[in-house]
Amino acid sequence: MLRRFLLRASPQLRSSLSIASPPSLHRSSSPSRSFSSSPESTGSNFVEQLEDAIADTPPPSAKIAIDRSGLCNPPEHSHEPSSDSELVKHLKSIIKFRGGPITVAEYMEEVLTNPKAGFYINRDVFGAEGDFITSPEVSQMFGEMIGVWAMCLWEQMGKPSKVNLVELGPGRGTLMADLLRGTSKFKNFTESLHVHLVECSPALQKLQYCALKCQNKNDTAGNVEEHITSTLKGAQVSWHATLEQVPTGSPTIIIAHEFYDALPVHQFQRASHGWREKMIDVAEDSRFRFVLSPQPTPSILYLMKRLKWANNEEIAKLQQVEVCPKSMDLTQTIADRIGSDGGGALIIDYGMNSTVSDSLQAIRKHKFVDILDNPGTADLSAYVDFPAIKHSAEEASENVSVHGPITQSQLLGSLGINFRVEALMEKCTDEQAESIRTGYWRLVGDGEAPFWEGPEDLVPIGMGTRYLATVIVNKKQGVPIPFQ
């Protein structure tokens, strides 16, 4: 979700790690311990050793034994009222019920999407008054350029009369609103659209309803579950909790802007006894803390899969790895749909074109905070693993091709944002011109804006190279713009 352009660098987790291990296992005091003392333990040899290690351990379905002597020593009972939030109590109850720690992915999912207290569920977290700012909130030009891309893909598809236009995690609905306004003159395109918004937050659904200026003759209260039409261009609008709920059978154009970064990740770290999963437990002082599982966990199967996509040199340098199973699964769902129904998907997010090591971060009111501090009050996100997206899509369907990633600056530049800036500057006031320049720099610039004359703490920071874009398309469409 970023929202992150105000922040110049992602801090690494500095939380000290303790290892939940039986007395016979040494505590890993340093994350730099290697899996094997031999330099040949990389690449295929490394994966083979890892597979051998897994073979000697209980299967994923077996119960994982954890020495809890250092994990679950609750403090003496106190009759003083607890100041823990409902979400904190809920997380601690899960850990207590399990009799041991939970994965980082489980923690992340509860913090962000818990039905009662999740960060995204009951509040508006976007914009200057929220916790982060996204590209659509920076400038209308972003949504307009995404509209250009969607319309170009529609033309490559043969201009079908019915198209599902899907946005995953649409935020306030700003991107989709700007897209519809920007393409409003092209009636054949807009009249073919059925807009599908995949959103689980009731609060954000209402904001999206307003942003798209929706109306329903049979519902004046704004019930987003009813049949609804956007007055921006007459397109039908539907809401869904998951992508699987969007009807199949029609060509589909999918937009996923700052959606993948909020999917829960599993974190792994090298230890003296092999790769072990980083987990979250409750310490004796009732605070959350990180621990390492003494034995392989079920999610290590995804780690093995990810390492097989990496080269020997990359593996040799890794001491920590983040893996996002839900990202892989979602990408496969997207690829299956595009492979069968036609269309394409544009994925834009901040991430890396390599294996992600340790990127999980928390942001509250535009500032980085500790990941374990007051969960539910800060956004949690991690870098997107773009090679994993590519491999997942190609494995899911032989009918799709993957292009990119390229930088957001390259994407928007190729779609014509420079010409759009010139057109807007011709008919604006000095104040509007300053806003246009600032928004443009934030979308495509790299680092601090050179033209800024305002307060130093408000200097625009460009996100043009920090965000990457990749496209998954049905092979029948050919190579999409701007990857030609």
Tab-separated table of C-alpha atoms in Angstrom:
chain	number	residue	atom	x	y	z
A	1	MET	CA	0.000	0.000	0.000
A	2	LEU	CA	2.676	3.816	-0.245
A	3	ARG	CA	2.121	5.994	0.804
A	4	ARG	CA	5.945	5.560	1.348
A	5	PHE	CA	7.273	8.460	-0.730
A	6	LEU	CA	7.549	10.658	2.370
A	7	LEU	CA	9.985	8.118	3.803
A	8	ARG	CA	13.325	7.799	2.168
A	9	ALA	CA	14.495	4.373	3.157
A	10	SER	CA	13.030	1.247	4.628
A	11	PRO	CA	14.608	0.471	7.972
A	12	GLN	CA	15.650	-3.060	8.692
A	13	LEU	CA	14.179	-4.828	11.644
A	14	ARG	CA	16.469	-4.357	14.564
A	15	SER	CA	14.536	-6.457	17.008
A	16	SER	CA	16.779	-8.939	18.740
A	17	LEU	CA	15.876	-12.545	18.119
A	18	SER	CA	15.647	-15.285	20.679
A	19	ILE	CA	15.330	-18.916	19.682
A	20	ALA	CA	12.708	-21.200	21.116
A	21	SER	CA	14.748	-24.390	21.178
A	22	PRO	CA	15.294	-27.522	23.225
A	23	PRO	CA	18.296	-27.527	25.571
A	24	SER	CA	20.258	-29.608	23.049
A	25	LEU	CA	20.103	-26.838	20.419
A	26	HIS	CA	22.379	-23.828	20.637
A	27	ARG	CA	20.843	-20.388	20.579
A	28	SER	CA	21.566	-18.485	17.386
A	29	SER	CA	23.107	-15.262	18.564
A	30	SER	CA	23.938	-14.129	15.047
A	31	PRO	CA	21.803	-14.188	11.904
A	32	SER	CA	24.965	-14.682	9.830
A	33	ARG	CA	25.404	-18.351	10.674
A	34	SER	CA	25.393	-20.378	7.468
A	35	PHE	CA	23.410	-23.497	6.692
A	36	SER	CA	26.618	-25.358	5.974
A	37	SER	CA	30.271	-24.619	6.543
A	38	SER	CA	31.052	-25.667	2.984
A	39	PRO	CA	30.909	-23.005	0.240
A	40	GLU	CA	29.461	-25.595	-2.096
A	41	SER	CA	26.227	-25.622	-0.078
A	42	THR	CA	24.516	-23.271	-2.511
A	43	GLY	CA	22.320	-23.592	-5.602
A	44	SER	CA	21.084	-27.056	-6.342
A	45	ASN	CA	23.369	-28.571	-3.697
A	46	PHE	CA	21.907	-26.256	-1.125
A	47	VAL	CA	18.351	-27.149	-2.091
A	48	GLU	CA	19.228	-30.843	-2.043
A	49	GLN	CA	20.627	-30.476	1.479
A	50	LEU	CA	17.550	-28.578	2.498
A	51	GLU	CA	15.317	-31.303	1.061
A	52	ASP	CA	17.385	-33.960	2.871
A	53	ALA	CA	16.979	-32.016	6.083
A	54	ILE	CA	13.256	-31.856	5.572
A	55	ALA	CA	13.106	-35.562	4.832
A	56	ASP	CA	14.620	-36.281	8.243
A	57	THR	CA	12.005	-34.229	10.037
A	58	PRO	CA	8.321	-34.916	10.639
A	59	PRO	CA	6.048	-34.133	7.654
A	60	PRO	CA	4.256	-30.747	7.662
A	61	SER	CA	1.075	-32.349	8.895
A	62	ALA	CA	2.863	-33.730	11.939
A	63	LYS	CA	2.808	-31.870	15.219
A	64	ILE	CA	5.810	-29.586	15.595
A	65	ALA	CA	7.468	-30.001	18.970
A	66	ILE	CA	8.515	-26.773	20.646
A	67	ASP	CA	10.211	-26.444	23.984
A	68	ARG	CA	7.953	-23.856	25.588
A	69	SER	CA	9.884	-23.464	28.807
A	70	GLY	CA	11.205	-20.158	27.532
A	71	LEU	CA	8.064	-19.154	25.692
A	72	CYS	CA	5.092	-19.582	27.935
A	73	ASN	CA	5.883	-18.581	31.503
A	74	PRO	CA	2.987	-16.251	32.273
A	75	PRO	CA	3.567	-13.598	34.938
A	76	GLU	CA	1.915	-13.947	38.297
A	77	HIS	CA	-1.796	-13.182	38.249
A	78	SER	CA	-2.683	-9.557	38.799
A	79	HIS	CA	-6.085	-8.130	39.631
A	80	GLU	CA	-5.186	-4.822	37.985
A	81	PRO	CA	-7.161	-4.082	34.808
A	82	SER	CA	-5.338	-4.784	31.546
A	83	SER	CA	-4.631	-1.912	29.160
A	84	ASP	CA	-4.293	-4.213	26.161
A	85	SER	CA	-6.467	-3.446	23.153
A	86	GLU	CA	-9.001	-6.000	21.972
A	87	LEU	CA	-6.708	-7.000	19.099
A	88	VAL	CA	-3.736	-7.487	21.430
A	89	LYS	CA	-5.882	-9.641	23.725
A	90	HIS	CA	-7.036	-11.612	20.697
A	91	LEU	CA	-3.463	-12.223	19.494
A	92	LYS	CA	-2.322	-13.285	22.949
A	93	SER	CA	-5.272	-15.640	23.261
A	94	ILE	CA	-4.309	-17.316	19.978
A	95	ILE	CA	-0.755	-17.821	21.214
A	96	LYS	CA	-1.988	-19.102	24.570
A	97	PHE	CA	-4.450	-21.483	22.914
A	98	ARG	CA	-1.762	-22.823	20.602
A	99	GLY	CA	0.633	-23.239	23.487
A	100	GLY	CA	3.319	-21.593	21.397
A	101	PRO	CA	4.193	-18.832	18.931
A	102	ILE	CA	2.395	-17.853	15.727
A	103	THR	CA	3.929	-17.118	12.343
A	104	VAL	CA	4.659	-13.577	11.171
A	105	ALA	CA	2.086	-14.163	8.415
A	106	GLU	CA	-0.639	-15.023	10.943
A	107	TYR	CA	0.234	-11.939	12.975
A	108	MET	CA	0.204	-9.732	9.886
A	109	GLU	CA	-3.134	-11.041	8.662
A	110	GLU	CA	-4.819	-10.491	12.033
A	111	VAL	CA	-3.373	-6.998	12.398
A	112	LEU	CA	-4.535	-5.869	8.960
A	113	THR	CA	-7.824	-7.674	8.344
A	114	ASN	CA	-9.245	-8.857	11.659
A	115	PRO	CA	-13.029	-8.380	11.198
A	116	LYS	CA	-13.387	-6.318	14.377
A	117	ALA	CA	-10.093	-4.499	14.857
A	118	GLY	CA	-8.055	-4.893	11.651
A	119	PHE	CA	-6.140	-1.851	10.459
A	120	TYR	CA	-7.937	-1.699	7.102
A	121	ILE	CA	-11.404	-2.702	8.200
A	122	ASN	CA	-13.114	0.203	9.947
A	123	ARG	CA	-11.198	3.343	9.038
A	124	ASP	CA	-9.895	5.521	6.211
A	125	VAL	CA	-6.117	5.088	6.327
A	126	PHE	CA	-5.263	6.967	3.130
A	127	GLY	CA	-4.208	10.526	2.395
A	128	ALA	CA	-2.479	13.281	4.347
A	129	GLU	CA	-4.712	12.735	7.373
A	130	GLY	CA	-4.240	8.974	7.263
A	131	ASP	CA	-1.189	6.814	7.748
A	132	PHE	CA	0.159	6.841	4.190
A	133	ILE	CA	-0.426	8.373	0.760
A	134	THR	CA	-0.783	6.340	-2.426
A	135	SER	CA	-0.019	7.393	-5.995
A	136	PRO	CA	-3.688	8.042	-6.937
A	137	GLU	CA	-3.941	10.407	-3.953
A	138	VAL	CA	-0.865	12.301	-5.179
A	139	SER	CA	-2.199	13.267	-8.606
A	140	GLN	CA	-5.130	12.553	-10.924
A	141	MET	CA	-2.557	11.853	-13.633
A	142	PHE	CA	-1.785	8.437	-12.154
A	143	GLY	CA	-5.315	7.084	-12.621
A	144	GLU	CA	-5.509	8.717	-16.042
A	145	MET	CA	-2.354	6.930	-17.213
A	146	ILE	CA	-3.622	3.588	-15.898
A	147	GLY	CA	-6.768	4.279	-17.931
A	148	VAL	CA	-4.598	4.723	-21.029
A	149	TRP	CA	-2.970	1.355	-20.365
A	150	ALA	CA	-6.317	-0.389	-19.859
A	151	MET	CA	-7.776	1.084	-23.011
A	152	CYS	CA	-4.715	0.121	-25.068
A	153	LEU	CA	-4.997	-3.454	-23.809
A	154	TRP	CA	-8.720	-3.446	-24.658
A	155	GLU	CA	-7.837	-2.451	-28.231
A	156	GLN	CA	-5.246	-5.239	-28.430
A	157	MET	CA	-7.957	-7.635	-27.247
A	158	GLY	CA	-10.060	-6.706	-30.290
A	159	LYS	CA	-12.339	-4.179	-28.517
A	160	PRO	CA	-14.707	-6.706	-26.879
A	161	SER	CA	-18.199	-5.411	-26.067
A	162	LYS	CA	-18.107	-6.768	-22.504
A	163	VAL	CA	-15.100	-6.539	-20.204
A	164	ASN	CA	-14.625	-7.107	-16.483
A	165	LEU	CA	-12.477	-4.272	-15.131
A	166	VAL	CA	-11.246	-5.457	-11.744
A	167	GLU	CA	-9.320	-3.488	-9.134
A	168	LEU	CA	-7.816	-5.292	-6.159
A	169	GLY	CA	-7.765	-3.193	-3.000
A	170	PRO	CA	-9.133	0.054	-4.501
A	171	GLY	CA	-8.565	2.223	-1.414
A	172	ARG	CA	-10.800	5.285	-1.586
A	173	GLY	CA	-11.721	4.537	-5.190
A	174	THR	CA	-9.609	7.445	-6.440
A	175	LEU	CA	-7.709	5.481	-9.085
A	176	MET	CA	-10.859	3.994	-10.601
A	177	ALA	CA	-12.648	7.346	-10.556
A	178	ASP	CA	-9.749	9.053	-12.367
A	179	LEU	CA	-9.559	6.160	-14.827
A	180	LEU	CA	-13.238	6.482	-15.745
A	181	ARG	CA	-13.047	10.272	-16.051
A	182	GLY	CA	-9.872	10.090	-18.137
A	183	THR	CA	-11.364	7.644	-20.638
A	184	SER	CA	-14.889	9.142	-20.664
A	185	LYS	CA	-14.540	10.439	-24.242
A	186	PHE	CA	-14.000	6.911	-25.550
A	187	LYS	CA	-17.560	5.641	-25.273
A	188	ASN	CA	-16.976	2.263	-26.887
A	189	PHE	CA	-14.465	1.475	-24.173
A	190	THR	CA	-16.338	2.799	-21.149
A	191	GLU	CA	-19.648	1.285	-22.251
A	192	SER	CA	-18.040	-2.153	-22.400
A	193	LEU	CA	-16.953	-2.048	-18.761
A	194	HIS	CA	-18.385	-3.778	-15.729
A	195	VAL	CA	-16.323	-2.516	-12.804
A	196	HIS	CA	-15.557	-5.013	-10.041
A	197	LEU	CA	-13.957	-3.760	-6.826
A	198	VAL	CA	-12.368	-6.400	-4.599
A	199	GLU	CA	-12.586	-4.875	-1.126
A	200	CYS	CA	-13.142	-6.414	2.312
A	201	SER	CA	-13.465	-3.165	4.311
A	202	PRO	CA	-17.036	-1.836	4.747
A	203	ALA	CA	-15.648	1.622	5.544
A	204	LEU	CA	-13.635	1.767	2.317
A	205	GLN	CA	-16.529	0.356	0.292
A	206	LYS	CA	-18.605	3.387	1.279
A	207	LEU	CA	-15.787	5.748	0.267
A	208	GLN	CA	-15.501	3.988	-3.079
A	209	TYR	CA	-19.270	4.257	-3.551
A	210	CYS	CA	-18.994	8.031	-3.132
A	211	ALA	CA	-15.839	8.434	-5.227
A	212	LEU	CA	-17.451	6.702	-8.200
A	213	LYS	CA	-20.630	8.751	-7.685
A	214	CYS	CA	-22.689	5.597	-7.603
A	215	GLN	CA	-26.451	5.482	-7.556
A	216	ASN	CA	-29.063	2.796	-7.070
A	217	LYS	CA	-32.723	3.556	-7.730
A	218	ASN	CA	-33.756	0.846	-5.320
A	219	ASP	CA	-31.357	1.887	-2.573
A	220	THR	CA	-30.858	5.467	-1.418
A	221	ALA	CA	-28.799	4.441	1.624
A	222	GLY	CA	-25.748	3.443	-0.384
A	223	ASN	CA	-25.886	-0.292	0.196
A	224	VAL	CA	-22.928	-1.470	-1.857
A	225	GLU	CA	-24.251	-5.008	-2.078
A	226	GLU	CA	-27.051	-3.936	-4.413
A	227	HIS	CA	-26.953	-3.468	-8.192
A	228	ILE	CA	-25.163	-0.135	-8.634
A	229	THR	CA	-24.201	2.142	-11.506
A	230	SER	CA	-21.486	4.805	-11.528
A	231	THR	CA	-22.722	8.150	-12.812
A	232	LEU	CA	-19.182	9.007	-13.949
A	233	LYS	CA	-19.774	7.042	-17.129
A	234	GLY	CA	-22.690	4.728	-16.549
A	235	ALA	CA	-20.576	1.657	-15.824
A	236	GLN	CA	-22.068	-1.037	-13.624
A	237	VAL	CA	-20.174	-1.442	-10.339
A	238	SER	CA	-20.022	-4.514	-8.095
A	239	TRP	CA	-18.145	-5.262	-4.872
A	240	HIS	CA	-16.555	-8.566	-3.878
A	241	ALA	CA	-14.563	-9.872	-0.946
A	242	THR	CA	-12.235	-11.956	-3.145
A	243	LEU	CA	-11.179	-12.199	-6.777
A	244	GLU	CA	-12.759	-15.646	-7.010
A	245	GLN	CA	-16.184	-14.024	-6.558
A	246	VAL	CA	-15.814	-11.959	-9.746
A	247	PRO	CA	-17.792	-13.718	-12.520
A	248	THR	CA	-15.779	-15.549	-15.157
A	249	GLY	CA	-16.458	-15.946	-18.862
A	250	SER	CA	-15.639	-12.408	-20.050
A	251	PRO	CA	-12.261	-10.857	-20.912
A	252	THR	CA	-10.764	-9.409	-17.754
A	253	ILE	CA	-8.499	-6.447	-17.066
A	254	ILE	CA	-7.066	-6.525	-13.537
A	255	ILE	CA	-5.353	-3.663	-11.729
A	256	ALA	CA	-3.434	-4.383	-8.543
A	257	HIS	CA	-1.871	-1.175	-7.262
A	258	GLU	CA	-0.284	-1.447	-3.819
A	259	PHE	CA	-2.191	-4.626	-3.097
A	260	TYR	CA	0.496	-7.291	-3.041
A	261	ASP	CA	2.580	-5.474	-0.415
A	262	ALA	CA	-0.106	-6.030	2.244
A	263	LEU	CA	-0.325	-9.796	1.701
A	264	PRO	CA	1.072	-11.664	4.732
A	265	VAL	CA	4.649	-12.923	4.508
A	266	HIS	CA	6.513	-15.724	6.216
A	267	GLN	CA	10.034	-14.888	7.343
A	268	PHE	CA	12.897	-17.380	7.516
A	269	GLN	CA	16.394	-17.069	8.941
A	270	ARG	CA	19.520	-19.186	8.680
A	271	ALA	CA	20.439	-20.840	11.959
A	272	SER	CA	23.142	-23.288	12.956
A	273	HIS	CA	20.678	-26.112	12.337
A	274	GLY	CA	19.289	-24.907	8.996
A	275	TRP	CA	16.530	-22.563	7.869
A	276	ARG	CA	14.057	-21.788	10.631
A	277	GLU	CA	10.892	-19.720	10.556
A	278	LYS	CA	10.713	-16.454	12.439
A	279	MET	CA	7.678	-16.407	14.724
A	280	ILE	CA	5.977	-14.182	17.295
A	281	ASP	CA	5.461	-15.092	20.928
A	282	VAL	CA	4.596	-13.402	24.235
A	283	ALA	CA	7.547	-12.709	26.550
A	284	GLU	CA	7.467	-12.903	30.340
A	285	ASP	CA	6.771	-9.166	30.526
A	286	SER	CA	3.638	-9.738	28.371
A	287	ARG	CA	5.152	-7.986	25.355
A	288	PHE	CA	5.350	-9.556	21.927
A	289	ARG	CA	8.759	-10.795	20.821
A	290	PHE	CA	10.347	-12.660	17.908
A	291	VAL	CA	11.534	-16.247	18.255
A	292	LEU	CA	12.750	-18.924	15.852
A	293	SER	CA	11.088	-22.267	15.465
A	294	PRO	CA	13.517	-25.072	16.414
A	295	GLN	CA	12.215	-27.296	13.616
A	296	PRO	CA	10.963	-26.764	10.035
A	297	THR	CA	7.386	-25.525	9.755
A	298	PRO	CA	4.870	-26.372	6.991
A	299	SER	CA	5.503	-23.101	5.157
A	300	ILE	CA	9.107	-24.145	4.505
A	301	LEU	CA	7.708	-25.868	1.399
A	302	TYR	CA	7.139	-22.398	-0.075
A	303	LEU	CA	10.682	-21.415	0.920
A	304	MET	CA	12.058	-24.411	-0.957
A	305	LYS	CA	9.996	-23.487	-3.988
A	306	ARG	CA	11.237	-19.902	-3.893
A	307	LEU	CA	14.890	-20.904	-3.524
A	308	LYS	CA	14.653	-23.109	-6.608
A	309	TRP	CA	13.805	-19.933	-8.561
A	310	ALA	CA	16.949	-18.195	-7.293
A	311	ASN	CA	20.470	-18.588	-8.664
A	312	ASN	CA	23.461	-19.929	-6.750
A	313	GLU	CA	25.070	-16.547	-6.158
A	314	GLU	CA	21.868	-15.055	-4.782
A	315	ILE	CA	21.262	-17.979	-2.423
A	316	ALA	CA	24.794	-17.824	-1.062
A	317	LYS	CA	24.277	-14.258	0.140
A	318	LEU	CA	20.946	-14.840	1.837
A	319	GLN	CA	20.731	-14.945	5.607
A	320	GLN	CA	17.025	-14.117	5.751
A	321	VAL	CA	14.225	-14.711	3.257
A	322	GLU	CA	10.632	-13.469	3.046
A	323	VAL	CA	8.139	-15.680	1.247
A	324	CYS	CA	4.529	-14.762	0.475
A	325	PRO	CA	2.427	-17.868	-0.238
A	326	LYS	CA	-0.724	-15.773	-0.750
A	327	SER	CA	1.064	-13.754	-3.418
A	328	MET	CA	1.969	-16.934	-5.260
A	329	ASP	CA	-1.556	-18.317	-4.945
A	330	LEU	CA	-3.192	-15.028	-6.010
A	331	THR	CA	-0.906	-14.783	-9.038
A	332	GLN	CA	-1.851	-18.301	-10.069
A	333	THR	CA	-5.544	-17.399	-9.791
A	334	ILE	CA	-4.967	-14.315	-11.953
A	335	ALA	CA	-2.969	-16.266	-14.528
A	336	ASP	CA	-5.598	-19.024	-14.722
A	337	ARG	CA	-8.350	-16.487	-15.347
A	338	ILE	CA	-6.426	-14.501	-17.934
A	339	GLY	CA	-5.285	-17.687	-19.640
A	340	SER	CA	-8.864	-18.918	-20.043
A	341	ASP	CA	-10.902	-15.693	-20.434
A	342	GLY	CA	-8.349	-13.392	-22.045
A	343	GLY	CA	-7.164	-9.992	-20.888
A	344	GLY	CA	-4.332	-8.923	-18.657
A	345	ALA	CA	-3.243	-7.748	-15.224
A	346	LEU	CA	-1.130	-4.735	-14.272
A	347	ILE	CA	0.663	-5.055	-10.933
A	348	ILE	CA	2.310	-1.943	-9.480
A	349	ASP	CA	3.991	-1.962	-6.095
A	350	TYR	CA	7.194	-1.162	-4.290
A	351	GLY	CA	9.391	-4.217	-4.331
A	352	MET	CA	12.454	-5.947	-5.732
A	353	ASN	CA	13.403	-7.825	-8.873
A	354	SER	CA	15.171	-10.378	-6.691
A	355	THR	CA	14.582	-12.497	-3.595
A	356	VAL	CA	13.349	-10.359	-0.700
A	357	SER	CA	15.367	-10.677	2.492
A	358	ASP	CA	13.923	-8.672	5.403
A	359	SER	CA	11.584	-5.840	4.420
A	360	LEU	CA	8.538	-6.056	6.705
A	361	GLN	CA	7.761	-2.606	8.107
A	362	ALA	CA	5.115	-0.734	10.052
A	363	ILE	CA	3.967	2.830	9.311
A	364	ARG	CA	1.825	5.005	11.535
A	365	LYS	CA	1.021	8.615	10.605
A	366	HIS	CA	3.706	8.598	7.882
A	367	LYS	CA	6.444	7.419	10.282
A	368	PHE	CA	8.087	4.046	10.758
A	369	VAL	CA	7.315	2.342	14.058
A	370	ASP	CA	8.146	-0.988	15.659
A	371	ILE	CA	6.281	-3.869	14.016
A	372	LEU	CA	5.187	-5.289	17.364
A	373	ASP	CA	4.177	-1.950	18.882
A	374	ASN	CA	0.436	-1.585	19.500
A	375	PRO	CA	-0.697	-3.880	16.651
A	376	GLY	CA	-3.705	-2.704	14.690
A	377	THR	CA	-2.740	0.977	14.819
A	378	ALA	CA	-0.121	0.899	12.048
A	379	ASP	CA	0.051	-0.393	8.497
A	380	LEU	CA	2.180	-3.481	7.934
A	381	SER	CA	3.646	-4.121	4.512
A	382	ALA	CA	6.568	-5.876	2.842
A	383	TYR	CA	8.435	-5.568	-0.430
A	384	VAL	CA	6.865	-7.427	-3.328
A	385	ASP	CA	8.878	-10.303	-4.776
A	386	PHE	CA	8.456	-9.695	-8.522
A	387	PRO	CA	10.386	-12.785	-9.706
A	388	ALA	CA	8.029	-14.929	-7.608
A	389	ILE	CA	5.073	-13.313	-9.400
A	390	LYS	CA	6.608	-14.089	-12.782
A	391	HIS	CA	7.382	-17.738	-11.990
A	392	SER	CA	4.004	-18.314	-10.319
A	393	ALA	CA	2.126	-16.968	-13.345
A	394	GLU	CA	4.153	-18.957	-15.869
A	395	GLU	CA	3.736	-22.166	-13.875
A	396	ALA	CA	-0.030	-21.648	-13.554
A	397	SER	CA	-0.864	-21.229	-17.233
A	398	GLU	CA	0.973	-21.810	-20.486
A	399	ASN	CA	-1.414	-19.342	-22.145
A	400	VAL	CA	0.005	-16.251	-20.442
A	401	SER	CA	3.191	-14.241	-20.769
A	402	VAL	CA	4.792	-11.993	-18.161
A	403	HIS	CA	6.525	-8.707	-18.999
A	404	GLY	CA	8.630	-6.531	-16.738
A	405	PRO	CA	9.180	-5.378	-14.168
A	406	ILE	CA	9.965	-1.819	-15.171
A	407	THR	CA	10.003	1.244	-12.941
A	408	GLN	CA	6.883	3.317	-12.348
A	409	SER	CA	8.691	6.214	-14.005
A	410	GLN	CA	9.231	4.173	-17.177
A	411	LEU	CA	5.621	2.973	-17.147
A	412	LEU	CA	4.030	6.412	-16.741
A	413	GLY	CA	6.495	8.044	-19.120
A	414	SER	CA	5.720	5.528	-21.860
A	415	LEU	CA	1.982	6.044	-21.349
A	416	GLY	CA	2.329	9.793	-21.943
A	417	ILE	CA	2.366	11.482	-18.546
A	418	ASN	CA	4.743	14.182	-19.835
A	419	PHE	CA	2.227	15.256	-22.470
A	420	ARG	CA	-0.514	15.247	-19.832
A	421	VAL	CA	1.549	17.544	-17.599
A	422	GLU	CA	2.030	19.997	-20.462
A	423	ALA	CA	-1.700	20.018	-21.226
A	424	LEU	CA	-2.607	20.673	-17.586
A	425	MET	CA	0.011	23.426	-17.194
A	426	GLU	CA	-1.434	25.398	-20.100
A	427	LYS	CA	-4.694	26.077	-18.260
A	428	CYS	CA	-3.925	26.532	-14.589
A	429	THR	CA	-3.078	29.094	-11.949
A	430	ASP	CA	0.363	29.467	-10.396
A	431	GLU	CA	-0.831	27.564	-7.334
A	432	GLN	CA	-2.229	24.770	-9.478
A	433	ALA	CA	0.996	24.661	-11.479
A	434	GLU	CA	2.998	24.116	-8.302
A	435	SER	CA	0.674	21.282	-7.311
A	436	ILE	CA	1.024	19.678	-10.744
A	437	ARG	CA	4.829	19.880	-10.651
A	438	THR	CA	4.929	18.421	-7.144
A	439	GLY	CA	2.565	15.577	-8.035
A	440	TYR	CA	4.492	14.815	-11.206
A	441	TRP	CA	7.791	14.591	-9.332
A	442	ARG	CA	6.351	12.313	-6.695
A	443	LEU	CA	5.074	9.938	-9.361
A	444	VAL	CA	8.139	9.751	-11.625
A	445	GLY	CA	11.031	11.429	-9.794
A	446	ASP	CA	13.944	9.835	-7.964
A	447	GLY	CA	14.891	11.346	-4.615
A	448	GLU	CA	14.215	14.925	-3.543
A	449	ALA	CA	12.610	17.348	-5.988
A	450	PRO	CA	15.283	19.805	-7.280
A	451	PHE	CA	12.790	22.630	-7.819
A	452	TRP	CA	11.352	22.714	-4.275
A	453	GLU	CA	11.492	26.074	-2.471
A	454	GLY	CA	9.163	25.300	0.440
A	455	PRO	CA	9.865	23.924	3.933
A	456	GLU	CA	12.642	21.358	3.988
A	457	ASP	CA	10.553	18.816	5.876
A	458	LEU	CA	7.916	18.917	3.113
A	459	VAL	CA	10.212	18.438	0.115
A	460	PRO	CA	8.568	16.037	-2.389
A	461	ILE	CA	10.258	12.633	-2.548
A	462	GLY	CA	9.982	10.819	-5.877
A	463	MET	CA	8.752	7.234	-5.984
A	464	GLY	CA	9.436	6.759	-9.675
A	465	THR	CA	12.169	4.145	-9.196
A	466	ARG	CA	10.989	2.686	-5.894
A	467	TYR	CA	7.842	1.299	-7.475
A	468	LEU	CA	7.959	-1.440	-10.096
A	469	ALA	CA	5.345	-2.559	-12.595
A	470	THR	CA	4.818	-5.931	-14.237
A	471	VAL	CA	2.114	-7.197	-16.598
A	472	ILE	CA	0.555	-10.627	-17.062
A	473	VAL	CA	-1.339	-11.001	-20.352
A	474	ASN	CA	-2.971	-13.678	-22.456
A	475	LYS	CA	-0.505	-14.579	-25.214
A	476	LYS	CA	-3.192	-13.939	-27.858
A	477	GLN	CA	-2.996	-10.218	-27.055
A	478	GLY	CA	0.696	-10.040	-27.994
A	479	VAL	CA	3.163	-7.847	-26.147
A	480	PRO	CA	1.320	-5.126	-24.185
A	481	ILE	CA	2.111	-1.429	-24.032
A	482	PRO	CA	4.639	-0.192	-22.863
A	483	PHE	CA	6.687	-3.396	-23.012
A	484	GLN	CA	6.835	-3.536	-26.807
